[in-house]
Amino acid sequence: MAKRTSKHRVTLIPGDGIGPEVVAAARAVLRAAEVPIDWEERLAGAAVFKKGVASGVLPETVASIRRTGMALKGPLETPVGFGEKSANVTLRKLFETYGNIRPVRELPGIRTPYSGRGIDFVVVRENVEDLYAGIEHMQTPDVAQALKIISRGGCERIVRLAFELARAEGRKTVHCATKANILKLTEGLFKRVFEEVSREYPEIRAEHMIVDNCAHQMVMRPEQFDVIVMTNMNGDILSDLASALIGGLGFAPSANLGDGAAIFEAVHGSAPQIAGKDIANPTALISSAALMLRRLGEMKAADAVQDALLVTLEDGRALTPDIAGEAGVGTKAFTAEVIRNLGRAPKSYPRREYKRLRAAQPAAPPLSVGARRLAGVDVFVESLAKPETLGPRVEAAVAGLPLRLAQISNRGAKVYPNALAAEAHPSDCLRLRFKASGRGGLAEAAVLELLARVGEVAPWMHVEKLPEFDGKPAYSKDQGED
Ligand code: IPM
Ligand code: MN
């Protein structure tokens, strides 16, 4: 390959657990492929948490990525169920890498129950919104709540990215998988935006699928998929499932794309139990590095690295123990084999033509609505009183205000008046839904007075207004509400 003088600057984050080993493997392969890169090695993850930096990302790491706009990173440990936020997620949010691209393609030499069926699709996962906002509150000592936040602009840019990717890779279909049947406002917004944006891409087939059916279809008939776009959490779960179809997380690469920066990483975690033993499979990280080369415009080098990796898997002479068991070789020996195979092409793997991914159009500004009316307000209270006792007490307390208690519900199901289910599980977190009595809607002052009155009956911890935009309710109905 011809040497060039202009070098790419890339931030390198070795990461935790097996991170340093698989990152070193990818770096060695890129060096051998003679891609001119100046690496800026920076820290994030466990070592940074230990220094007492709560984000898990050092300021100089942030500064470096800001400068280079490009990072290759190893996995970072995420505390489970307690402690600090995930540094992986922090990096995605810091650089607003809203698009998580996760290609899933059958690999030569890797036997799975699906071998020979030609699995070849890409999961496009929204990467910064949804439940990953990570906004949670204990409503009472007994009840926890998380907010699922979805914006129209956030949907637009990820859906466009999915269609642009389909174009760049010559793919024919984009599926959108959502839970819009249950979550009509959040997942429903994603679905509606998908349907709108799809009209800008008439040459690509656009199809919506309910996400649990998508999980089923992925296992039953994965070859039907080309590109699948999903909200963050659904995409997280189904991209793990998808990687299992082609041999597991050891093979799954990913790109986190934003307008200003791109971060490339394996889908797998830091696997601390096998760290430092020279047995980790670096395939996912080397593939992620190949994706990075495409972003850098190094299309030939990307193909060369990808091909050398595929030849190594196809030959099967030097595979890591996760695939080859007892006969396996170490991470370093596997990497040396990949390097030896640079310049060779796999026998059984038609090459896909990649065009450069076009930057998605900036999302439109937030929609403006004409008429707004405050139709009511939901007040969440902590109370162990029976609904049929609490109801009349609240009704008496709010008497004279320009509103009425429409109903009380327990986790979204009506318990007063006329409970939906006789056997509602008791909860100390109940929702009082008040509706304005006047046609003009509720005034702010009435809401404040309402809270003061309700507070005398039971402590409230959370209030949601019930707006109508252009005459349509902009909130969900309860199970059992008429
Ligand atoms: C992934 C991982 C991360 C996620 C974790 C490590 C925070 O599972 O990249 O899919 O949940 O997104
Ligand atoms: Mn995941």
mmCIF file of N, CA, C and O in Angstrom, residues 63-134:
data_model
loop_
_atom_site.group_PDB
_atom_site.id
_atom_site.type_symbol
_atom_site.label_atom_id
_atom_site.label_comp_id
_atom_site.label_asym_id
_atom_site.label_seq_id
_atom_site.Cartn_x
_atom_site.Cartn_y
_atom_site.Cartn_z
ATOM 1 N N ALA A 63 -11.202 16.356 25.719
ATOM 2 C CA ALA A 63 -10.536 17.350 24.863
ATOM 3 C C ALA A 63 -9.946 16.672 23.634
ATOM 4 O O ALA A 63 -10.020 17.196 22.521
ATOM 5 N N SER A 64 -9.365 15.498 23.848
ATOM 6 C CA SER A 64 -8.753 14.789 22.727
ATOM 7 C C SER A 64 -9.800 14.416 21.674
ATOM 8 O O SER A 64 -9.609 14.660 20.477
ATOM 9 N N ILE A 65 -10.913 13.838 22.114
ATOM 10 C CA ILE A 65 -11.941 13.436 21.137
ATOM 11 C C ILE A 65 -12.530 14.666 20.442
ATOM 12 O O ILE A 65 -12.828 14.648 19.253
ATOM 13 N N ARG A 66 -12.645 15.752 21.212
ATOM 14 C CA ARG A 66 -13.153 16.988 20.602
ATOM 15 C C ARG A 66 -12.229 17.413 19.452
ATOM 16 O O ARG A 66 -12.676 17.851 18.400
ATOM 17 N N ARG A 67 -10.918 17.238 19.682
ATOM 18 C CA ARG A 67 -9.929 17.644 18.676
ATOM 19 C C ARG A 67 -9.926 16.684 17.488
ATOM 20 O O ARG A 67 -9.920 17.092 16.335
ATOM 21 N N THR A 68 -9.892 15.381 17.787
ATOM 22 C CA THR A 68 -9.710 14.402 16.704
ATOM 23 C C THR A 68 -11.035 14.074 16.014
ATOM 24 O O THR A 68 -11.048 13.706 14.836
ATOM 25 N N GLY A 69 -12.148 14.147 16.765
ATOM 26 C CA GLY A 69 -13.447 13.778 16.199
ATOM 27 C C GLY A 69 -13.569 12.283 15.945
ATOM 28 O O GLY A 69 -14.529 11.829 15.307
ATOM 29 N N MET A 70 -12.634 11.501 16.469
ATOM 30 C CA MET A 70 -12.603 10.077 16.122
ATOM 31 C C MET A 70 -11.976 9.313 17.285
ATOM 32 O O MET A 70 -10.905 9.675 17.757
ATOM 33 N N ALA A 71 -12.660 8.256 17.750
ATOM 34 C CA ALA A 71 -12.062 7.467 18.836
ATOM 35 C C ALA A 71 -12.292 5.985 18.607
ATOM 36 O O ALA A 71 -13.329 5.562 18.078
ATOM 37 N N LEU A 72 -11.267 5.210 19.003
ATOM 38 C CA LEU A 72 -11.395 3.752 19.047
ATOM 39 C C LEU A 72 -11.274 3.396 20.513
ATOM 40 O O LEU A 72 -10.307 3.780 21.175
ATOM 41 N N LYS A 73 -12.273 2.683 21.040
ATOM 42 C CA LYS A 73 -12.241 2.444 22.478
ATOM 43 C C LYS A 73 -12.508 0.999 22.861
ATOM 44 O O LYS A 73 -13.267 0.288 22.204
ATOM 45 N N GLY A 74 -11.878 0.589 23.942
ATOM 46 C CA GLY A 74 -12.168 -0.699 24.551
ATOM 47 C C GLY A 74 -13.375 -0.562 25.459
ATOM 48 O O GLY A 74 -13.825 0.543 25.757
ATOM 49 N N PRO A 75 -13.920 -1.688 25.927
ATOM 50 C CA PRO A 75 -15.075 -1.638 26.824
ATOM 51 C C PRO A 75 -14.725 -1.013 28.164
ATOM 52 O O PRO A 75 -13.606 -1.144 28.640
ATOM 53 N N LEU A 76 -15.689 -0.319 28.750
ATOM 54 C CA LEU A 76 -15.510 0.289 30.073
ATOM 55 C C LEU A 76 -16.490 -0.369 31.026
ATOM 56 O O LEU A 76 -17.654 -0.564 30.686
ATOM 57 N N GLU A 77 -16.004 -0.717 32.201
ATOM 58 C CA GLU A 77 -16.876 -1.347 33.199
ATOM 59 C C GLU A 77 -18.034 -0.429 33.563
ATOM 60 O O GLU A 77 -17.839 0.757 33.777
ATOM 61 N N THR A 78 -19.240 -1.006 33.673
ATOM 62 C CA THR A 78 -20.400 -0.237 34.126
ATOM 63 C C THR A 78 -20.868 -0.806 35.455
ATOM 64 O O THR A 78 -21.190 -1.980 35.536
ATOM 65 N N PRO A 79 -20.920 0.017 36.498
ATOM 66 C CA PRO A 79 -21.461 -0.489 37.762
ATOM 67 C C PRO A 79 -22.920 -0.911 37.548
ATOM 68 O O PRO A 79 -23.661 -0.225 36.849
ATOM 69 N N VAL A 80 -23.335 -2.066 38.106
ATOM 70 C CA VAL A 80 -24.696 -2.565 37.895
ATOM 71 C C VAL A 80 -25.564 -2.276 39.117
ATOM 72 O O VAL A 80 -25.247 -2.711 40.223
ATOM 73 N N GLY A 81 -26.647 -1.523 38.903
ATOM 74 C CA GLY A 81 -27.658 -1.363 39.940
ATOM 75 C C GLY A 81 -27.296 -0.393 41.055
ATOM 76 O O GLY A 81 -28.070 -0.186 41.966
ATOM 77 N N PHE A 82 -26.107 0.171 41.015
ATOM 78 C CA PHE A 82 -25.740 1.139 42.052
ATOM 79 C C PHE A 82 -24.599 1.989 41.486
ATOM 80 O O PHE A 82 -24.054 1.713 40.427
ATOM 81 N N GLY A 83 -24.228 3.002 42.228
ATOM 82 C CA GLY A 83 -23.008 3.738 41.928
ATOM 83 C C GLY A 83 -23.119 4.656 40.730
ATOM 84 O O GLY A 83 -24.204 5.095 40.361
ATOM 85 N N GLU A 84 -21.970 4.922 40.097
ATOM 86 C CA GLU A 84 -21.887 5.961 39.086
ATOM 87 C C GLU A 84 -22.578 5.528 37.793
ATOM 88 O O GLU A 84 -22.806 4.365 37.545
ATOM 89 N N LYS A 85 -22.819 6.513 36.960
ATOM 90 C CA LYS A 85 -23.366 6.275 35.634
ATOM 91 C C LYS A 85 -22.322 5.566 34.784
ATOM 92 O O LYS A 85 -21.128 5.687 35.025
ATOM 93 N N SER A 86 -22.775 4.880 33.740
ATOM 94 C CA SER A 86 -21.857 4.204 32.825
ATOM 95 C C SER A 86 -21.022 5.228 32.055
ATOM 96 O O SER A 86 -21.561 6.163 31.446
ATOM 97 N N ALA A 87 -19.685 5.046 32.059
ATOM 98 C CA ALA A 87 -18.817 5.953 31.300
ATOM 99 C C ALA A 87 -19.017 5.761 29.795
ATOM 100 O O ALA A 87 -18.823 6.692 29.011
ATOM 101 N N ASN A 88 -19.418 4.553 29.379
ATOM 102 C CA ASN A 88 -19.731 4.312 27.958
ATOM 103 C C ASN A 88 -20.843 5.246 27.505
ATOM 104 O O ASN A 88 -20.771 5.876 26.453
ATOM 105 N N VAL A 89 -21.893 5.311 28.324
ATOM 106 C CA VAL A 89 -23.047 6.134 27.971
ATOM 107 C C VAL A 89 -22.679 7.614 28.059
ATOM 108 O O VAL A 89 -23.069 8.422 27.221
ATOM 109 N N THR A 90 -21.869 7.965 29.073
ATOM 110 C CA THR A 90 -21.442 9.363 29.207
ATOM 111 C C THR A 90 -20.725 9.824 27.938
ATOM 112 O O THR A 90 -20.985 10.915 27.426
ATOM 113 N N LEU A 91 -19.832 8.978 27.409
ATOM 114 C CA LEU A 91 -19.114 9.354 26.179
ATOM 115 C C LEU A 91 -20.089 9.580 25.021
ATOM 116 O O LEU A 91 -19.964 10.533 24.260
ATOM 117 N N ARG A 92 -21.089 8.697 24.915
ATOM 118 C CA ARG A 92 -22.067 8.855 23.833
ATOM 119 C C ARG A 92 -22.806 10.182 23.967
ATOM 120 O O ARG A 92 -23.071 10.864 22.984
ATOM 121 N N LYS A 93 -23.139 10.541 25.203
ATOM 122 C CA LYS A 93 -23.907 11.764 25.414
ATOM 123 C C LYS A 93 -23.033 13.006 25.243
ATOM 124 O O LYS A 93 -23.472 14.010 24.693
ATOM 125 N N LEU A 94 -21.780 12.899 25.735
ATOM 126 C CA LEU A 94 -20.871 14.039 25.625
ATOM 127 C C LEU A 94 -20.709 14.485 24.177
ATOM 128 O O LEU A 94 -20.606 15.669 23.888
ATOM 129 N N PHE A 95 -20.648 13.499 23.277
ATOM 130 C CA PHE A 95 -20.406 13.835 21.874
ATOM 131 C C PHE A 95 -21.653 13.671 21.026
ATOM 132 O O PHE A 95 -21.590 13.681 19.803
ATOM 133 N N GLU A 96 -22.793 13.507 21.722
ATOM 134 C CA GLU A 96 -24.080 13.414 21.021
ATOM 135 C C GLU A 96 -23.962 12.448 19.830
ATOM 136 O O GLU A 96 -24.373 12.747 18.708
ATOM 137 N N THR A 97 -23.374 11.283 20.104
ATOM 138 C CA THR A 97 -23.303 10.273 19.042
ATOM 139 C C THR A 97 -24.652 9.553 19.016
ATOM 140 O O THR A 97 -24.841 8.537 19.654
ATOM 141 N N TYR A 98 -25.558 10.123 18.242
ATOM 142 C CA TYR A 98 -26.949 9.667 18.305
ATOM 143 C C TYR A 98 -27.196 8.378 17.531
ATOM 144 O O TYR A 98 -28.223 7.738 17.684
ATOM 145 N N GLY A 99 -26.251 8.003 16.674
ATOM 146 C CA GLY A 99 -26.477 6.814 15.840
ATOM 147 C C GLY A 99 -25.541 5.681 16.212
ATOM 148 O O GLY A 99 -24.330 5.835 16.165
ATOM 149 N N ASN A 100 -26.114 4.556 16.616
ATOM 150 C CA ASN A 100 -25.284 3.398 16.931
ATOM 151 C C ASN A 100 -25.517 2.348 15.843
ATOM 152 O O ASN A 100 -26.604 1.790 15.720
ATOM 153 N N ILE A 101 -24.467 2.118 15.053
ATOM 154 C CA ILE A 101 -24.573 1.242 13.884
ATOM 155 C C ILE A 101 -23.978 -0.110 14.256
ATOM 156 O O ILE A 101 -22.795 -0.176 14.629
ATOM 157 N N ARG A 102 -24.759 -1.169 14.150
ATOM 158 C CA ARG A 102 -24.286 -2.493 14.551
ATOM 159 C C ARG A 102 -24.527 -3.520 13.446
ATOM 160 O O ARG A 102 -25.603 -4.116 13.363
ATOM 161 N N PRO A 103 -23.536 -3.724 12.597
ATOM 162 C CA PRO A 103 -23.704 -4.673 11.487
ATOM 163 C C PRO A 103 -23.699 -6.120 11.990
ATOM 164 O O PRO A 103 -22.975 -6.450 12.920
ATOM 165 N N VAL A 104 -24.529 -6.928 11.375
ATOM 166 C CA VAL A 104 -24.660 -8.336 11.756
ATOM 167 C C VAL A 104 -24.596 -9.150 10.471
ATOM 168 O O VAL A 104 -25.542 -9.140 9.688
ATOM 169 N N ARG A 105 -23.453 -9.805 10.218
ATOM 170 C CA ARG A 105 -23.340 -10.565 8.978
ATOM 171 C C ARG A 105 -22.684 -11.898 9.265
ATOM 172 O O ARG A 105 -21.699 -11.961 10.021
ATOM 173 N N GLU A 106 -23.248 -12.938 8.684
ATOM 174 C CA GLU A 106 -22.686 -14.278 8.835
ATOM 175 C C GLU A 106 -21.202 -14.252 8.486
ATOM 176 O O GLU A 106 -20.780 -13.613 7.531
ATOM 177 N N LEU A 107 -20.406 -14.960 9.296
ATOM 178 C CA LEU A 107 -18.961 -14.929 9.097
ATOM 179 C C LEU A 107 -18.469 -16.278 8.588
ATOM 180 O O LEU A 107 -18.938 -17.328 9.060
ATOM 181 N N PRO A 108 -17.531 -16.273 7.644
ATOM 182 C CA PRO A 108 -17.013 -17.541 7.152
ATOM 183 C C PRO A 108 -16.285 -18.274 8.272
ATOM 184 O O PRO A 108 -15.626 -17.650 9.103
ATOM 185 N N GLY A 109 -16.444 -19.577 8.332
ATOM 186 C CA GLY A 109 -15.700 -20.370 9.314
ATOM 187 C C GLY A 109 -16.318 -20.399 10.698
ATOM 188 O O GLY A 109 -15.890 -21.160 11.553
ATOM 189 N N ILE A 110 -17.302 -19.546 10.952
ATOM 190 C CA ILE A 110 -17.930 -19.529 12.279
ATOM 191 C C ILE A 110 -19.270 -20.258 12.172
ATOM 192 O O ILE A 110 -20.245 -19.721 11.644
ATOM 193 N N ARG A 111 -19.279 -21.496 12.659
ATOM 194 C CA ARG A 111 -20.481 -22.330 12.540
ATOM 195 C C ARG A 111 -21.514 -21.903 13.580
ATOM 196 O O ARG A 111 -21.203 -21.762 14.762
ATOM 197 N N THR A 112 -22.715 -21.692 13.117
ATOM 198 C CA THR A 112 -23.830 -21.414 14.032
ATOM 199 C C THR A 112 -25.032 -22.182 13.474
ATOM 200 O O THR A 112 -24.973 -22.661 12.336
ATOM 201 N N PRO A 113 -26.111 -22.280 14.246
ATOM 202 C CA PRO A 113 -27.309 -22.945 13.690
ATOM 203 C C PRO A 113 -27.845 -22.225 12.443
ATOM 204 O O PRO A 113 -28.669 -22.767 11.734
ATOM 205 N N TYR A 114 -27.356 -21.028 12.172
ATOM 206 C CA TYR A 114 -27.847 -20.243 11.038
ATOM 207 C C TYR A 114 -26.902 -20.266 9.843
ATOM 208 O O TYR A 114 -27.172 -19.623 8.832
ATOM 209 N N SER A 115 -25.777 -20.959 9.973
ATOM 210 C CA SER A 115 -24.781 -20.920 8.903
ATOM 211 C C SER A 115 -25.423 -21.262 7.554
ATOM 212 O O SER A 115 -26.254 -22.166 7.470
ATOM 213 N N GLY A 116 -25.041 -20.509 6.534
ATOM 214 C CA GLY A 116 -25.529 -20.787 5.182
ATOM 215 C C GLY A 116 -26.807 -20.046 4.826
ATOM 216 O O GLY A 116 -27.254 -20.089 3.687
ATOM 217 N N ARG A 117 -27.379 -19.363 5.791
ATOM 218 C CA ARG A 117 -28.650 -18.686 5.481
ATOM 219 C C ARG A 117 -28.459 -17.243 5.044
ATOM 220 O O ARG A 117 -29.421 -16.560 4.694
ATOM 221 N N GLY A 118 -27.226 -16.792 5.073
ATOM 222 C CA GLY A 118 -26.949 -15.464 4.512
ATOM 223 C C GLY A 118 -27.439 -14.301 5.357
ATOM 224 O O GLY A 118 -27.930 -13.298 4.831
ATOM 225 N N ILE A 119 -27.326 -14.425 6.662
ATOM 226 C CA ILE A 119 -27.701 -13.296 7.527
ATOM 227 C C ILE A 119 -26.798 -12.107 7.202
ATOM 228 O O ILE A 119 -25.574 -12.241 7.169
ATOM 229 N N ASP A 120 -27.405 -10.969 6.952
ATOM 230 C CA ASP A 120 -26.619 -9.781 6.596
ATOM 231 C C ASP A 120 -27.496 -8.545 6.785
ATOM 232 O O ASP A 120 -28.205 -8.130 5.881
ATOM 233 N N PHE A 121 -27.503 -8.026 8.004
ATOM 234 C CA PHE A 121 -28.300 -6.819 8.241
ATOM 235 C C PHE A 121 -27.575 -5.880 9.199
ATOM 236 O O PHE A 121 -26.500 -6.209 9.721
ATOM 237 N N VAL A 122 -28.137 -4.698 9.374
ATOM 238 C CA VAL A 122 -27.529 -3.705 10.258
ATOM 239 C C VAL A 122 -28.578 -3.189 11.232
ATOM 240 O O VAL A 122 -29.661 -2.773 10.812
ATOM 241 N N VAL A 123 -28.262 -3.257 12.513
ATOM 242 C CA VAL A 123 -29.130 -2.629 13.515
ATOM 243 C C VAL A 123 -28.694 -1.172 13.639
ATOM 244 O O VAL A 123 -27.513 -0.890 13.872
ATOM 245 N N VAL A 124 -29.629 -0.261 13.449
ATOM 246 C CA VAL A 124 -29.360 1.169 13.655
ATOM 247 C C VAL A 124 -30.119 1.572 14.915
ATOM 248 O O VAL A 124 -31.344 1.635 14.921
ATOM 249 N N ARG A 125 -29.364 1.781 15.964
ATOM 250 C CA ARG A 125 -29.955 2.011 17.282
ATOM 251 C C ARG A 125 -29.818 3.480 17.656
ATOM 252 O O ARG A 125 -28.713 4.025 17.590
ATOM 253 N N GLU A 126 -30.932 4.097 18.043
ATOM 254 C CA GLU A 126 -30.845 5.459 18.575
ATOM 255 C C GLU A 126 -30.010 5.353 19.847
ATOM 256 O O GLU A 126 -30.111 4.392 20.597
ATOM 257 N N ASN A 127 -29.173 6.346 20.114
ATOM 258 C CA ASN A 127 -28.088 6.093 21.060
ATOM 259 C C ASN A 127 -28.005 7.060 22.235
ATOM 260 O O ASN A 127 -27.127 6.916 23.069
ATOM 261 N N VAL A 128 -28.866 8.062 22.281
ATOM 262 C CA VAL A 128 -28.740 9.023 23.393
ATOM 263 C C VAL A 128 -30.046 9.343 24.120
ATOM 264 O O VAL A 128 -30.031 9.996 25.154
ATOM 265 N N GLU A 129 -31.188 8.876 23.587
ATOM 266 C CA GLU A 129 -32.464 9.256 24.222
ATOM 267 C C GLU A 129 -33.077 8.064 24.950
ATOM 268 O O GLU A 129 -32.409 7.153 25.382
ATOM 269 N N ASP A 130 -34.395 8.110 25.072
ATOM 270 C CA ASP A 130 -35.155 6.961 25.575
ATOM 271 C C ASP A 130 -34.843 6.723 27.058
ATOM 272 O O ASP A 130 -34.479 7.657 27.776
ATOM 273 N N LEU A 131 -34.935 5.512 27.509
ATOM 274 C CA LEU A 131 -34.689 5.222 28.931
ATOM 275 C C LEU A 131 -33.239 5.496 29.309
ATOM 276 O O LEU A 131 -32.901 5.612 30.488
ATOM 277 N N TYR A 132 -32.371 5.623 28.285
ATOM 278 C CA TYR A 132 -30.964 5.934 28.557
ATOM 279 C C TYR A 132 -30.771 7.377 29.007
ATOM 280 O O TYR A 132 -29.653 7.777 29.336
ATOM 281 N N ALA A 133 -31.846 8.168 29.016
ATOM 282 C CA ALA A 133 -31.747 9.446 29.714
ATOM 283 C C ALA A 133 -31.377 9.139 31.165
ATOM 284 O O ALA A 133 -30.771 9.947 31.861
ATOM 285 N N GLY A 134 -31.742 7.949 31.615
ATOM 286 C CA GLY A 134 -31.346 7.507 32.969
ATOM 287 C C GLY A 134 -31.941 8.383 34.060
ATOM 288 O O GLY A 134 -31.323 8.591 35.091
#
